[in-house]
Amino acid sequence: MTDRPLNRHHWLYRGLTLKDILTFVLSLLLPLMLGIFTIVISFHEQNVVTQQRIEDRQLAREQHKQDLNISRQHCGQDWNTSFEQHAQYKEIARLQRLQDELKHELDLNISRVQRELDKEIAALKRAQDNDFAEKRQNLSFSQSQHELDVALNRYRDILLVSYVKMIGKFLQDSKGNLSVDSLIHNLIRAKTLIVIRQLDPVRKRHLNLFLYEVGILTYGQSPIVLSSADLNDIDWMGSNLSYISLVDVTMRNNSFFYCFLIGVDFHGQQTDLSDSNFYKGNLQHALFHHTRLHRTNFTSANLTTADLTRSILEAKAIIECSYFNNASISKEMFDHSRISHVSFYRTAAIYSTFRKC
C-alpha cells in the first residue's frame, strides 16, 4: 500500500515526475499570470489613458468653448468698452472744444472789457486832468478875481474918500451954500453921477447918506438932481431919510425896512421903485406921483397924506395893514395888487382902479 501512493506521486512522464510538471506549470503560471495581469493592466491603463484623453479632449473642447464664450464676451465687452470709450472720447473732445470756445470767447470778452476799461480809465484820467486844470485855472482865476476885487474895492474906497473930500472943499469954499454958484452946482452933479456909476450898492448908500447929511439932497434946499442915477439894490434899513429928494432916480429892489421917509420926494416919470420894500416905513407926506411901483411892498407902512397921483402901482403890489389916510391916489391903478387891512380914510381915489385885487 505504501508503494501505490508512492508510485502515484512519482510516476514519470517522459522522465518527468508530476512534481516536476507541477513545478514547471507553476513556474510558468506565475509569469503567465503576471503577463496577463500586465496585459490587463496595460489594457486598463490604455483604456484609462484613452478615457483620460477623451475626457481631456472633452475638457479641452469645453474649455475651448468656454474660452470662445469668454473671448466673445470679452470681445463684446471690449467692443462695448471701445464704443463707450469712443463715445467718451467724443464727449471729451466735444467738451474740450466747447471749453476752448468758451475760453476763446472769454479771452475776447476779457480783451474787450479790458479795452473798455482802459478807455474809461483814460477818459477818467483826462477828466481828472481837465478837472485839475480847471480847478487850478479857477483857483488862479479866483485868486486873480480876489486880487481884482481887492484892488477894485481899494479903488472905490479911494474914489469915495476923494469925492467926500472934494464935496467938503466945495462946501467950505461956498460956506455951505452950493446953490449960489450954478457952475459948482452942475459940476457937483456931474461928478456925483460919474462916481455913483463906479460904486457898489454899499458905497452908494454911504455917498447918498453923506450928501443927505450935508444938505445936498434935502428937499426944499435946492438939492442936486440925480436923474438917471443907478441906485438899485441898496439896503437903507433903519435910516432916517426924511425930506430926501431923489427925483427921476432908478431905485429898484431897495430895502426901506423901518425907515423914516417923512416928506421924501420920489416923484418923477423916470423914478422906478419896483420890487422895493417899505415894510413898516413912515412915508407920511411922501411924494410918489408918476412913480413906477411894480411889485412894491407897503406892508404896515404909513402913507398918511402921501401923494401917489398917477403913480403906476399895478402888477402885484403888496399893500397890507397900511394907512393911506388923507392921501392922494387920484388916477391910481391898484390892478392885480394884494390889498388887505388898508385904511383909506379921507383919501381921494378919483379915477383909481382896483381890478382883481
mmCIF file of N, CA and C in Angstrom, residues 202-326:
data_model
loop_
_atom_site.group_PDB
_atom_site.id
_atom_site.type_symbol
_atom_site.label_atom_id
_atom_site.label_comp_id
_atom_site.label_asym_id
_atom_site.label_seq_id
_atom_site.Cartn_x
_atom_site.Cartn_y
_atom_site.Cartn_z
ATOM 1 N N VAL A 202 -23.250 199.283 -1.493
ATOM 2 C CA VAL A 202 -22.908 199.695 -0.122
ATOM 3 C C VAL A 202 -22.305 201.095 -0.124
ATOM 4 N N ARG A 203 -21.376 201.357 -1.020
ATOM 5 C CA ARG A 203 -20.727 202.677 -1.076
ATOM 6 C C ARG A 203 -21.672 203.737 -1.647
ATOM 7 N N LYS A 204 -22.595 203.308 -2.522
ATOM 8 C CA LYS A 204 -23.606 204.261 -2.991
ATOM 9 C C LYS A 204 -24.454 204.746 -1.818
ATOM 10 N N ARG A 205 -24.775 203.832 -0.913
ATOM 11 C CA ARG A 205 -25.546 204.218 0.283
ATOM 12 C C ARG A 205 -24.759 205.227 1.114
ATOM 13 N N HIS A 206 -23.457 204.947 1.335
ATOM 14 C CA HIS A 206 -22.635 205.871 2.113
ATOM 15 C C HIS A 206 -22.576 207.245 1.443
ATOM 16 N N LEU A 207 -22.428 207.248 0.122
ATOM 17 C CA LEU A 207 -22.340 208.519 -0.599
ATOM 18 C C LEU A 207 -23.630 209.319 -0.452
ATOM 19 N N ASN A 208 -24.771 208.664 -0.632
ATOM 20 C CA ASN A 208 -26.050 209.372 -0.554
ATOM 21 C C ASN A 208 -26.350 209.824 0.868
ATOM 22 N N LEU A 209 -25.992 209.011 1.849
ATOM 23 C CA LEU A 209 -26.182 209.449 3.231
ATOM 24 C C LEU A 209 -25.311 210.666 3.544
ATOM 25 N N PHE A 210 -24.092 210.672 2.995
ATOM 26 C CA PHE A 210 -23.224 211.838 3.187
ATOM 27 C C PHE A 210 -23.840 213.080 2.552
ATOM 28 N N LEU A 211 -24.304 212.943 1.301
ATOM 29 C CA LEU A 211 -24.925 214.087 0.625
ATOM 30 C C LEU A 211 -26.183 214.536 1.357
ATOM 31 N N TYR A 212 -26.929 213.556 1.892
ATOM 32 C CA TYR A 212 -28.144 213.906 2.639
ATOM 33 C C TYR A 212 -27.788 214.646 3.930
ATOM 34 N N GLU A 213 -26.765 214.187 4.611
ATOM 35 C CA GLU A 213 -26.395 214.799 5.886
ATOM 36 C C GLU A 213 -25.873 216.224 5.702
ATOM 37 N N VAL A 214 -25.205 216.497 4.590
ATOM 38 C CA VAL A 214 -24.671 217.852 4.372
ATOM 39 C C VAL A 214 -25.692 218.742 3.687
ATOM 40 N N GLY A 215 -26.897 218.205 3.414
ATOM 41 C CA GLY A 215 -27.984 219.000 2.880
ATOM 42 C C GLY A 215 -28.040 219.122 1.380
ATOM 43 N N ILE A 216 -27.207 218.370 0.667
ATOM 44 C CA ILE A 216 -27.194 218.478 -0.793
ATOM 45 C C ILE A 216 -28.387 217.765 -1.414
ATOM 46 N N LEU A 217 -28.965 216.781 -0.721
ATOM 47 C CA LEU A 217 -30.114 216.041 -1.253
ATOM 48 C C LEU A 217 -31.393 216.326 -0.474
ATOM 49 N N THR A 218 -31.417 217.382 0.325
ATOM 50 C CA THR A 218 -32.593 217.668 1.147
ATOM 51 C C THR A 218 -33.614 218.462 0.349
ATOM 52 N N TYR A 219 -34.855 217.985 0.398
ATOM 53 C CA TYR A 219 -35.956 218.645 -0.315
ATOM 54 C C TYR A 219 -36.184 220.050 0.251
ATOM 55 N N GLY A 220 -36.291 221.030 -0.658
ATOM 56 C CA GLY A 220 -36.529 222.407 -0.246
ATOM 57 C C GLY A 220 -35.271 223.227 -0.101
ATOM 58 N N GLN A 221 -34.077 222.617 -0.320
ATOM 59 C CA GLN A 221 -32.817 223.343 -0.187
ATOM 60 C C GLN A 221 -32.026 223.311 -1.501
ATOM 61 N N SER A 222 -32.755 223.416 -2.610
ATOM 62 C CA SER A 222 -32.141 223.364 -3.947
ATOM 63 C C SER A 222 -31.213 222.156 -4.078
ATOM 64 N N PRO A 223 -31.741 220.955 -3.873
ATOM 65 C CA PRO A 223 -30.888 219.763 -3.959
ATOM 66 C C PRO A 223 -30.425 219.525 -5.394
ATOM 67 N N ILE A 224 -29.322 218.830 -5.509
ATOM 68 C CA ILE A 224 -28.876 218.444 -6.843
ATOM 69 C C ILE A 224 -29.788 217.323 -7.336
ATOM 70 N N VAL A 225 -30.051 217.347 -8.619
ATOM 71 C CA VAL A 225 -30.948 216.355 -9.219
ATOM 72 C C VAL A 225 -30.095 215.224 -9.788
ATOM 73 N N LEU A 226 -30.283 214.031 -9.217
ATOM 74 C CA LEU A 226 -29.514 212.856 -9.667
ATOM 75 C C LEU A 226 -30.331 212.031 -10.656
ATOM 76 N N SER A 227 -30.978 212.696 -11.573
ATOM 77 C CA SER A 227 -31.812 211.982 -12.542
ATOM 78 C C SER A 227 -30.974 210.987 -13.336
ATOM 79 N N SER A 228 -31.595 209.829 -13.584
ATOM 80 C CA SER A 228 -30.979 208.692 -14.308
ATOM 81 C C SER A 228 -29.884 207.993 -13.508
ATOM 82 N N ALA A 229 -29.687 208.387 -12.251
ATOM 83 C CA ALA A 229 -28.681 207.701 -11.433
ATOM 84 C C ALA A 229 -29.150 206.282 -11.092
ATOM 85 N N ASP A 230 -28.199 205.369 -11.042
ATOM 86 C CA ASP A 230 -28.492 203.966 -10.719
ATOM 87 C C ASP A 230 -28.257 203.748 -9.229
ATOM 88 N N LEU A 231 -29.353 203.643 -8.484
ATOM 89 C CA LEU A 231 -29.281 203.377 -7.041
ATOM 90 C C LEU A 231 -30.009 202.077 -6.707
ATOM 91 N N ASN A 232 -29.858 201.081 -7.546
ATOM 92 C CA ASN A 232 -30.533 199.793 -7.352
ATOM 93 C C ASN A 232 -29.858 198.978 -6.244
ATOM 94 N N ASP A 233 -30.664 198.094 -5.623
ATOM 95 C CA ASP A 233 -30.176 197.070 -4.674
ATOM 96 C C ASP A 233 -29.516 197.656 -3.428
ATOM 97 N N ILE A 234 -29.951 198.805 -2.976
ATOM 98 C CA ILE A 234 -29.381 199.426 -1.773
ATOM 99 C C ILE A 234 -30.251 199.079 -0.563
ATOM 100 N N ASP A 235 -29.598 198.763 0.536
ATOM 101 C CA ASP A 235 -30.293 198.458 1.786
ATOM 102 C C ASP A 235 -30.204 199.690 2.699
ATOM 103 N N TRP A 236 -31.352 200.364 2.896
ATOM 104 C CA TRP A 236 -31.424 201.573 3.725
ATOM 105 C C TRP A 236 -31.995 201.262 5.107
ATOM 106 N N MET A 237 -31.989 200.053 5.526
ATOM 107 C CA MET A 237 -32.727 199.620 6.717
ATOM 108 C C MET A 237 -32.432 200.517 7.928
ATOM 109 N N GLY A 238 -33.532 201.037 8.525
ATOM 110 C CA GLY A 238 -33.418 201.837 9.746
ATOM 111 C C GLY A 238 -32.905 203.250 9.551
ATOM 112 N N SER A 239 -32.689 203.668 8.319
ATOM 113 C CA SER A 239 -32.127 205.006 8.081
ATOM 114 C C SER A 239 -33.208 206.076 8.196
ATOM 115 N N ASN A 240 -32.763 207.260 8.561
ATOM 116 C CA ASN A 240 -33.648 208.424 8.603
ATOM 117 C C ASN A 240 -33.368 209.267 7.363
ATOM 118 N N LEU A 241 -34.269 209.187 6.391
ATOM 119 C CA LEU A 241 -34.101 209.900 5.124
ATOM 120 C C LEU A 241 -35.235 210.897 4.901
ATOM 121 N N SER A 242 -35.770 211.415 5.973
ATOM 122 C CA SER A 242 -36.906 212.336 5.837
ATOM 123 C C SER A 242 -36.516 213.547 4.992
ATOM 124 N N TYR A 243 -37.414 213.881 4.053
ATOM 125 C CA TYR A 243 -37.288 215.024 3.147
ATOM 126 C C TYR A 243 -36.100 214.890 2.179
ATOM 127 N N ILE A 244 -35.646 213.669 1.957
ATOM 128 C CA ILE A 244 -34.628 213.476 0.935
ATOM 129 C C ILE A 244 -35.275 213.609 -0.429
ATOM 130 N N SER A 245 -34.527 214.097 -1.380
ATOM 131 C CA SER A 245 -35.042 214.301 -2.732
ATOM 132 C C SER A 245 -34.251 213.436 -3.705
ATOM 133 N N LEU A 246 -34.926 212.435 -4.247
ATOM 134 C CA LEU A 246 -34.328 211.557 -5.264
ATOM 135 C C LEU A 246 -35.322 211.471 -6.415
ATOM 136 N N VAL A 247 -35.287 212.482 -7.259
ATOM 137 C CA VAL A 247 -36.245 212.624 -8.355
ATOM 138 C C VAL A 247 -35.679 211.969 -9.612
ATOM 139 N N ASP A 248 -36.564 211.235 -10.309
ATOM 140 C CA ASP A 248 -36.194 210.567 -11.564
ATOM 141 C C ASP A 248 -34.967 209.661 -11.394
ATOM 142 N N VAL A 249 -34.934 208.951 -10.305
ATOM 143 C CA VAL A 249 -33.817 208.050 -9.994
ATOM 144 C C VAL A 249 -34.309 206.599 -10.054
ATOM 145 N N THR A 250 -33.468 205.717 -10.541
ATOM 146 C CA THR A 250 -33.790 204.287 -10.571
ATOM 147 C C THR A 250 -33.377 203.657 -9.245
ATOM 148 N N MET A 251 -34.354 203.130 -8.513
ATOM 149 C CA MET A 251 -34.095 202.561 -7.181
ATOM 150 C C MET A 251 -34.797 201.204 -7.042
ATOM 151 N N ARG A 252 -34.597 200.344 -7.992
ATOM 152 C CA ARG A 252 -35.240 199.025 -7.944
ATOM 153 C C ARG A 252 -34.645 198.179 -6.817
ATOM 154 N N ASN A 253 -35.512 197.356 -6.252
ATOM 155 C CA ASN A 253 -35.104 196.372 -5.237
ATOM 156 C C ASN A 253 -34.389 197.029 -4.051
ATOM 157 N N ASN A 254 -34.855 198.186 -3.653
ATOM 158 C CA ASN A 254 -34.321 198.840 -2.456
ATOM 159 C C ASN A 254 -35.086 198.361 -1.225
ATOM 160 N N SER A 255 -34.376 198.308 -0.108
ATOM 161 C CA SER A 255 -34.991 197.886 1.153
ATOM 162 C C SER A 255 -35.061 199.088 2.092
ATOM 163 N N PHE A 256 -36.311 199.484 2.441
ATOM 164 C CA PHE A 256 -36.537 200.620 3.337
ATOM 165 C C PHE A 256 -37.199 200.150 4.634
ATOM 166 N N PHE A 257 -36.778 198.998 5.144
ATOM 167 C CA PHE A 257 -37.365 198.474 6.378
ATOM 168 C C PHE A 257 -37.169 199.483 7.525
ATOM 169 N N TYR A 258 -38.283 199.795 8.204
ATOM 170 C CA TYR A 258 -38.259 200.637 9.407
ATOM 171 C C TYR A 258 -37.618 202.007 9.156
ATOM 172 N N CYS A 259 -37.671 202.483 7.946
ATOM 173 C CA CYS A 259 -37.054 203.775 7.629
ATOM 174 C C CYS A 259 -38.024 204.935 7.895
ATOM 175 N N PHE A 260 -37.456 206.083 8.278
ATOM 176 C CA PHE A 260 -38.225 207.323 8.393
ATOM 177 C C PHE A 260 -38.096 208.056 7.063
ATOM 178 N N LEU A 261 -39.185 208.090 6.335
ATOM 179 C CA LEU A 261 -39.196 208.675 4.995
ATOM 180 C C LEU A 261 -40.271 209.761 4.907
ATOM 181 N N ILE A 262 -40.374 210.531 5.963
ATOM 182 C CA ILE A 262 -41.396 211.586 6.001
ATOM 183 C C ILE A 262 -41.040 212.669 4.983
ATOM 184 N N GLY A 263 -41.993 212.990 4.133
ATOM 185 C CA GLY A 263 -41.820 214.068 3.176
ATOM 186 C C GLY A 263 -40.798 213.794 2.089
ATOM 187 N N VAL A 264 -40.449 212.527 1.859
ATOM 188 C CA VAL A 264 -39.468 212.224 0.805
ATOM 189 C C VAL A 264 -40.065 212.557 -0.556
ATOM 190 N N ASP A 265 -39.175 212.919 -1.465
ATOM 191 C CA ASP A 265 -39.610 213.251 -2.824
ATOM 192 C C ASP A 265 -39.075 212.185 -3.771
ATOM 193 N N PHE A 266 -39.939 211.194 -4.089
ATOM 194 C CA PHE A 266 -39.581 210.124 -5.016
ATOM 195 C C PHE A 266 -40.410 210.243 -6.296
ATOM 196 N N HIS A 267 -40.818 211.452 -6.646
ATOM 197 C CA HIS A 267 -41.704 211.583 -7.795
ATOM 198 C C HIS A 267 -40.862 211.585 -9.079
ATOM 199 N N GLY A 268 -41.556 211.509 -10.199
ATOM 200 C CA GLY A 268 -40.895 211.584 -11.498
ATOM 201 C C GLY A 268 -41.231 210.389 -12.363
ATOM 202 N N GLN A 269 -41.397 210.670 -13.643
ATOM 203 C CA GLN A 269 -41.741 209.593 -14.576
ATOM 204 C C GLN A 269 -40.598 208.590 -14.747
ATOM 205 N N GLN A 270 -39.376 209.001 -14.431
ATOM 206 C CA GLN A 270 -38.246 208.080 -14.540
ATOM 207 C C GLN A 270 -37.913 207.407 -13.207
ATOM 208 N N THR A 271 -38.597 207.823 -12.158
ATOM 209 C CA THR A 271 -38.353 207.189 -10.858
ATOM 210 C C THR A 271 -38.963 205.787 -10.858
ATOM 211 N N ASP A 272 -38.135 204.816 -10.537
ATOM 212 C CA ASP A 272 -38.573 203.413 -10.565
ATOM 213 C C ASP A 272 -38.228 202.766 -9.225
ATOM 214 N N LEU A 273 -39.262 202.471 -8.452
ATOM 215 C CA LEU A 273 -39.097 201.805 -7.151
ATOM 216 C C LEU A 273 -39.667 200.381 -7.183
ATOM 217 N N SER A 274 -39.679 199.782 -8.353
ATOM 218 C CA SER A 274 -40.223 198.427 -8.488
ATOM 219 C C SER A 274 -39.442 197.443 -7.620
ATOM 220 N N ASP A 275 -40.193 196.493 -7.040
ATOM 221 C CA ASP A 275 -39.626 195.421 -6.200
ATOM 222 C C ASP A 275 -38.989 195.942 -4.916
ATOM 223 N N SER A 276 -39.218 197.187 -4.583
ATOM 224 C CA SER A 276 -38.700 197.722 -3.321
ATOM 225 C C SER A 276 -39.651 197.380 -2.178
ATOM 226 N N ASN A 277 -39.133 197.495 -0.955
ATOM 227 C CA ASN A 277 -39.909 197.089 0.216
ATOM 228 C C ASN A 277 -39.881 198.213 1.259
ATOM 229 N N PHE A 278 -41.086 198.723 1.584
ATOM 230 C CA PHE A 278 -41.230 199.794 2.573
ATOM 231 C C PHE A 278 -41.874 199.260 3.854
ATOM 232 N N TYR A 279 -41.509 198.056 4.241
ATOM 233 C CA TYR A 279 -42.129 197.412 5.398
ATOM 234 C C TYR A 279 -41.965 198.290 6.648
ATOM 235 N N LYS A 280 -43.125 198.635 7.253
ATOM 236 C CA LYS A 280 -43.178 199.453 8.466
ATOM 237 C C LYS A 280 -42.425 200.774 8.318
ATOM 238 N N GLY A 281 -42.398 201.273 7.098
ATOM 239 C CA GLY A 281 -41.772 202.577 6.890
ATOM 240 C C GLY A 281 -42.760 203.713 7.141
ATOM 241 N N ASN A 282 -42.236 204.836 7.584
ATOM 242 C CA ASN A 282 -43.058 206.024 7.822
ATOM 243 C C ASN A 282 -42.944 206.923 6.599
ATOM 244 N N LEU A 283 -43.994 206.907 5.761
ATOM 245 C CA LEU A 283 -43.993 207.623 4.485
ATOM 246 C C LEU A 283 -45.011 208.763 4.484
ATOM 247 N N GLN A 284 -45.223 209.375 5.617
ATOM 248 C CA GLN A 284 -46.176 210.485 5.672
ATOM 249 C C GLN A 284 -45.686 211.644 4.792
ATOM 250 N N HIS A 285 -46.624 212.200 4.052
ATOM 251 C CA HIS A 285 -46.362 213.341 3.162
ATOM 252 C C HIS A 285 -45.392 212.989 2.028
ATOM 253 N N ALA A 286 -45.152 211.694 1.791
ATOM 254 C CA ALA A 286 -44.221 211.312 0.726
ATOM 255 C C ALA A 286 -44.826 211.602 -0.642
ATOM 256 N N LEU A 287 -43.940 211.916 -1.595
ATOM 257 C CA LEU A 287 -44.369 212.233 -2.960
ATOM 258 C C LEU A 287 -43.982 211.077 -3.882
ATOM 259 N N PHE A 288 -45.014 210.424 -4.459
ATOM 260 C CA PHE A 288 -44.782 209.308 -5.374
ATOM 261 C C PHE A 288 -45.478 209.536 -6.716
ATOM 262 N N HIS A 289 -45.912 210.767 -7.008
ATOM 263 C CA HIS A 289 -46.707 210.916 -8.225
ATOM 264 C C HIS A 289 -45.840 210.634 -9.455
ATOM 265 N N HIS A 290 -46.470 209.884 -10.391
ATOM 266 C CA HIS A 290 -45.856 209.410 -11.641
ATOM 267 C C HIS A 290 -44.739 208.369 -11.399
ATOM 268 N N THR A 291 -44.661 207.829 -10.213
ATOM 269 C CA THR A 291 -43.583 206.876 -9.896
ATOM 270 C C THR A 291 -44.013 205.444 -10.239
ATOM 271 N N ARG A 292 -43.052 204.652 -10.728
ATOM 272 C CA ARG A 292 -43.316 203.232 -11.007
ATOM 273 C C ARG A 292 -43.129 202.438 -9.710
ATOM 274 N N LEU A 293 -44.185 201.710 -9.340
ATOM 275 C CA LEU A 293 -44.180 200.959 -8.079
ATOM 276 C C LEU A 293 -44.598 199.503 -8.302
ATOM 277 N N HIS A 294 -44.112 198.889 -9.364
ATOM 278 C CA HIS A 294 -44.463 197.495 -9.657
ATOM 279 C C HIS A 294 -43.946 196.573 -8.548
ATOM 280 N N ARG A 295 -44.834 195.702 -8.074
ATOM 281 C CA ARG A 295 -44.496 194.680 -7.066
ATOM 282 C C ARG A 295 -43.864 195.294 -5.807
ATOM 283 N N THR A 296 -44.179 196.538 -5.543
ATOM 284 C CA THR A 296 -43.652 197.212 -4.355
ATOM 285 C C THR A 296 -44.459 196.805 -3.124
ATOM 286 N N ASN A 297 -43.749 196.621 -2.024
ATOM 287 C CA ASN A 297 -44.372 196.143 -0.789
ATOM 288 C C ASN A 297 -44.510 197.305 0.202
ATOM 289 N N PHE A 298 -45.783 197.628 0.544
ATOM 290 C CA PHE A 298 -46.066 198.683 1.518
ATOM 291 C C PHE A 298 -46.682 198.099 2.793
ATOM 292 N N THR A 299 -46.333 196.871 3.117
ATOM 293 C CA THR A 299 -46.926 196.225 4.286
ATOM 294 C C THR A 299 -46.624 197.018 5.559
ATOM 295 N N SER A 300 -47.689 197.318 6.301
ATOM 296 C CA SER A 300 -47.599 198.037 7.589
ATOM 297 C C SER A 300 -46.956 199.412 7.459
ATOM 298 N N ALA A 301 -46.935 199.958 6.254
ATOM 299 C CA ALA A 301 -46.358 201.297 6.064
ATOM 300 C C ALA A 301 -47.417 202.370 6.330
ATOM 301 N N ASN A 302 -46.942 203.544 6.720
ATOM 302 C CA ASN A 302 -47.823 204.686 6.992
ATOM 303 C C ASN A 302 -47.664 205.700 5.863
ATOM 304 N N LEU A 303 -48.688 205.770 4.988
ATOM 305 C CA LEU A 303 -48.654 206.690 3.858
ATOM 306 C C LEU A 303 -49.686 207.807 4.025
ATOM 307 N N THR A 304 -49.900 208.209 5.254
ATOM 308 C CA THR A 304 -50.865 209.282 5.523
ATOM 309 C C THR A 304 -50.447 210.556 4.791
ATOM 310 N N THR A 305 -51.399 211.119 4.064
ATOM 311 C CA THR A 305 -51.227 212.343 3.247
ATOM 312 C C THR A 305 -50.161 212.176 2.173
ATOM 313 N N ALA A 306 -49.803 210.927 1.861
ATOM 314 C CA ALA A 306 -48.847 210.716 0.772
ATOM 315 C C ALA A 306 -49.531 210.977 -0.563
ATOM 316 N N ASP A 307 -48.721 211.354 -1.540
ATOM 317 C CA ASP A 307 -49.243 211.684 -2.867
ATOM 318 C C ASP A 307 -48.772 210.616 -3.849
ATOM 319 N N LEU A 308 -49.715 209.759 -4.301
ATOM 320 C CA LEU A 308 -49.406 208.719 -5.284
ATOM 321 C C LEU A 308 -50.145 208.982 -6.583
ATOM 322 N N THR A 309 -50.421 210.255 -6.855
ATOM 323 C CA THR A 309 -51.182 210.604 -8.047
ATOM 324 C C THR A 309 -50.453 210.136 -9.301
ATOM 325 N N ARG A 310 -51.222 209.420 -10.121
ATOM 326 C CA ARG A 310 -50.717 208.910 -11.399
ATOM 327 C C ARG A 310 -49.470 208.008 -11.249
ATOM 328 N N SER A 311 -49.222 207.526 -10.074
ATOM 329 C CA SER A 311 -48.139 206.536 -9.957
ATOM 330 C C SER A 311 -48.633 205.194 -10.494
ATOM 331 N N ILE A 312 -47.715 204.360 -10.903
ATOM 332 C CA ILE A 312 -48.063 203.060 -11.501
ATOM 333 C C ILE A 312 -47.784 201.990 -10.450
ATOM 334 N N LEU A 313 -48.857 201.525 -9.800
ATOM 335 C CA LEU A 313 -48.693 200.608 -8.685
ATOM 336 C C LEU A 313 -49.299 199.241 -9.002
ATOM 337 N N GLU A 314 -49.553 198.973 -10.266
ATOM 338 C CA GLU A 314 -50.151 197.688 -10.634
ATOM 339 C C GLU A 314 -49.086 196.589 -10.615
ATOM 340 N N ALA A 315 -49.428 195.470 -11.163
ATOM 341 C CA ALA A 315 -48.522 194.312 -11.261
ATOM 342 C C ALA A 315 -48.131 193.773 -9.890
ATOM 343 N N LYS A 316 -49.176 193.396 -9.107
ATOM 344 C CA LYS A 316 -48.974 192.616 -7.882
ATOM 345 C C LYS A 316 -48.226 193.374 -6.790
ATOM 346 N N ALA A 317 -48.570 194.617 -6.581
ATOM 347 C CA ALA A 317 -48.054 195.325 -5.410
ATOM 348 C C ALA A 317 -48.680 194.731 -4.155
ATOM 349 N N ILE A 318 -47.972 194.846 -3.023
ATOM 350 C CA ILE A 318 -48.456 194.283 -1.759
ATOM 351 C C ILE A 318 -48.719 195.438 -0.800
ATOM 352 N N ILE A 319 -49.995 195.616 -0.432
ATOM 353 C CA ILE A 319 -50.386 196.702 0.475
ATOM 354 C C ILE A 319 -51.241 196.082 1.570
ATOM 355 N N GLU A 320 -50.635 195.789 2.707
ATOM 356 C CA GLU A 320 -51.335 195.145 3.807
ATOM 357 C C GLU A 320 -51.090 195.932 5.097
ATOM 358 N N CYS A 321 -52.166 196.134 5.852
ATOM 359 C CA CYS A 321 -52.083 196.829 7.146
ATOM 360 C C CYS A 321 -51.447 198.209 6.993
ATOM 361 N N SER A 322 -51.746 198.881 5.900
ATOM 362 C CA SER A 322 -51.150 200.191 5.624
ATOM 363 C C SER A 322 -52.189 201.290 5.816
ATOM 364 N N TYR A 323 -51.689 202.526 5.860
ATOM 365 C CA TYR A 323 -52.559 203.685 6.092
ATOM 366 C C TYR A 323 -52.384 204.688 4.959
ATOM 367 N N PHE A 324 -53.480 204.948 4.262
ATOM 368 C CA PHE A 324 -53.493 205.964 3.213
ATOM 369 C C PHE A 324 -54.403 207.136 3.620
ATOM 370 N N ASN A 325 -54.488 207.395 4.903
ATOM 371 C CA ASN A 325 -55.399 208.432 5.389
ATOM 372 C C ASN A 325 -55.010 209.799 4.823
ATOM 373 N N ASN A 326 -56.029 210.486 4.277
ATOM 374 C CA ASN A 326 -55.828 211.811 3.680
ATOM 375 C C ASN A 326 -54.819 211.797 2.538
#
